[in-house]
PDB file of C-alpha atoms in Angstrom:
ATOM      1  CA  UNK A   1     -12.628  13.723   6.286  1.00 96.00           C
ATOM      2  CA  UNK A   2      -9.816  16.029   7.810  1.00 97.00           C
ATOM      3  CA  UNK A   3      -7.917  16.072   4.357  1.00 98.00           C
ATOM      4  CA  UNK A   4     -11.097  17.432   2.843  1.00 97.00           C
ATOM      5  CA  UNK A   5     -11.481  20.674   5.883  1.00 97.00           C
ATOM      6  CA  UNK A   6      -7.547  21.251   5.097  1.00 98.00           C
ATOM      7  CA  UNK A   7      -8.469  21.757   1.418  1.00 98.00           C
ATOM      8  CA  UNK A   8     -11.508  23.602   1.958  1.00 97.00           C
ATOM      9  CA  UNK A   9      -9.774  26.231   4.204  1.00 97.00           C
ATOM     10  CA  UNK A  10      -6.634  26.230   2.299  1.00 98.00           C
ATOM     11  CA  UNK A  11      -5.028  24.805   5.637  1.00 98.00           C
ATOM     12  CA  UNK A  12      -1.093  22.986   4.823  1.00 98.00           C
ATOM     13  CA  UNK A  13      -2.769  23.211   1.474  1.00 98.00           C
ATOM     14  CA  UNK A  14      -3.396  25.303  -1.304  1.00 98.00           C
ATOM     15  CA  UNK A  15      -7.284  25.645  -1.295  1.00 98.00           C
ATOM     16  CA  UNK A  16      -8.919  23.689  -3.233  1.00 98.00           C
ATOM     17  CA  UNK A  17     -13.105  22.928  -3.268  1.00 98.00           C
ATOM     18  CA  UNK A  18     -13.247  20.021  -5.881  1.00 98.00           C
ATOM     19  CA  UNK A  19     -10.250  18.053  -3.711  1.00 98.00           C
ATOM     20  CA  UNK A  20     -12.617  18.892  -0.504  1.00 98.00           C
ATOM     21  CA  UNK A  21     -15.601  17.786  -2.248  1.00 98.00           C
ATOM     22  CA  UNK A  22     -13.535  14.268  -3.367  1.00 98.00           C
ATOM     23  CA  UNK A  23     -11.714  13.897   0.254  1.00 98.00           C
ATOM     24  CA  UNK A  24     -15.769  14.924   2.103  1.00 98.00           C
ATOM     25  CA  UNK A  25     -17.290  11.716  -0.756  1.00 98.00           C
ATOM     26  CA  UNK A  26     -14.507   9.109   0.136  1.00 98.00           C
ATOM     27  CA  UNK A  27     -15.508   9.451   3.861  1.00 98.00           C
ATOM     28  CA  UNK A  28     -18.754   9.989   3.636  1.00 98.00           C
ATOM     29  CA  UNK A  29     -19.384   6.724   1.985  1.00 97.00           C
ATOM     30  CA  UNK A  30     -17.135   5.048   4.615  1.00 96.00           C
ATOM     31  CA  UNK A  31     -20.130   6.241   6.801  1.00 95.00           C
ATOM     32  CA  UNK A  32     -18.006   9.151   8.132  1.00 95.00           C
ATOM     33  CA  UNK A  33     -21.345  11.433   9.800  1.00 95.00           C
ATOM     34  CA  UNK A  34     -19.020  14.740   9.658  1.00 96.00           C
ATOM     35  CA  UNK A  35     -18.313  13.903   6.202  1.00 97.00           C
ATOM     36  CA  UNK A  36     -21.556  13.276   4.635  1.00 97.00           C
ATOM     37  CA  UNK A  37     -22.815  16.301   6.537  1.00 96.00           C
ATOM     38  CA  UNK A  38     -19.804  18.738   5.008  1.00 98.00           C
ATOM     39  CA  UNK A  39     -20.736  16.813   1.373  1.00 98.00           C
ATOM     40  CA  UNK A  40     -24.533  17.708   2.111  1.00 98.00           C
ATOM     41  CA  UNK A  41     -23.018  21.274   2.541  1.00 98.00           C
ATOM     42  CA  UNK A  42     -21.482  21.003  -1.070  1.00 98.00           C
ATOM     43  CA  UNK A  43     -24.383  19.849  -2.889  1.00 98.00           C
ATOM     44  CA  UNK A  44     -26.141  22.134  -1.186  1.00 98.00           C
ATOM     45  CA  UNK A  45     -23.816  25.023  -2.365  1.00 98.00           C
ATOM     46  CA  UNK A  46     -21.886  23.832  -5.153  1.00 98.00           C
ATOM     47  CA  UNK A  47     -18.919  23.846  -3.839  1.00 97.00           C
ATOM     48  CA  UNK A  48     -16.384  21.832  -5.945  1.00 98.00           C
ATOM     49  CA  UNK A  49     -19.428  19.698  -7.104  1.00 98.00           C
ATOM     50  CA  UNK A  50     -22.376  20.805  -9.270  1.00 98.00           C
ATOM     51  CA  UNK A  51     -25.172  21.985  -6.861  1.00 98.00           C
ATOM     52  CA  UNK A  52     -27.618  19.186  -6.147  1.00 98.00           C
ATOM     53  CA  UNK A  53     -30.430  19.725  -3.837  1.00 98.00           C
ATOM     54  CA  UNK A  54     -31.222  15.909  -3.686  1.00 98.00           C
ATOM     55  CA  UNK A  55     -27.902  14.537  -3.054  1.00 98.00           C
ATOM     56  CA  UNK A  56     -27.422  17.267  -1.049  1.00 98.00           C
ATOM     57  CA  UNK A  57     -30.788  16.422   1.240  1.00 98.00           C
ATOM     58  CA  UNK A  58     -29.957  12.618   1.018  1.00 98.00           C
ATOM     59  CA  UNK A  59     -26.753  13.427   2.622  1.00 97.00           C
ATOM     60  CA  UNK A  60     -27.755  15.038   5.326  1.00 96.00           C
ATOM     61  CA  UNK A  61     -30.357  12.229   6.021  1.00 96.00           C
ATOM     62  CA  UNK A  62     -27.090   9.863   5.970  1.00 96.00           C
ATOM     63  CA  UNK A  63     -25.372  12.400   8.522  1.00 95.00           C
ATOM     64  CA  UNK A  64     -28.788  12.313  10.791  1.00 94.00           C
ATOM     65  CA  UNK A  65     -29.181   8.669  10.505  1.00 93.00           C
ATOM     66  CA  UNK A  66     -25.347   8.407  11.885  1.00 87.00           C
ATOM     67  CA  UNK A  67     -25.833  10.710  14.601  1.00 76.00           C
ATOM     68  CA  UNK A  68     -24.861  13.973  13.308  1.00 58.00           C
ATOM     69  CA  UNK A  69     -27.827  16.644  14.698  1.00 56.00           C
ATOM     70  CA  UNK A  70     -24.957  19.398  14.047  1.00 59.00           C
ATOM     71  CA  UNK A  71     -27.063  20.229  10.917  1.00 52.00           C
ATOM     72  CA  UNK A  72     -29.928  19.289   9.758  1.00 50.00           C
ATOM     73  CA  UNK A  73     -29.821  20.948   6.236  1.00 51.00           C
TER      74      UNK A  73
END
């Protein structure tokens, strides 16, 4: 999860959206609820992955479901 925030802010790193997007999906399906939120956020926006308002919804219900209220989508 943390390697995907460095590349979305450009942080150590050069910026990079589709790396975030990869680093956000590898946690996020280890159950990671920060992750699947910030991959919600993605889908939601496009952001190094082709916008997807489903997969962006069903990961925020994955994020809920683990206990991530931060954002609700």
């Amino acid at each position: 999860y943390r390697v995907g925030v460095c590349y979305q802010h450009g942080v150590g790193v050069p910026q990079n959206v589709v790396n975030a997007a990869k680093w956000y999906k590898k946690a996020a399906k280890g159950g990671v609820s920060k992750a699947q939120r910030c991959l919600g956020d993605c889908y939601k926006h496009g952001w190094g992955v082709p916008a997807n308002s489903s997969k962006a919804r069903m990961w925020y219900a994955a994020a809920r479901q683990n206990h991530n209220d931060q954002y609700s989508g």
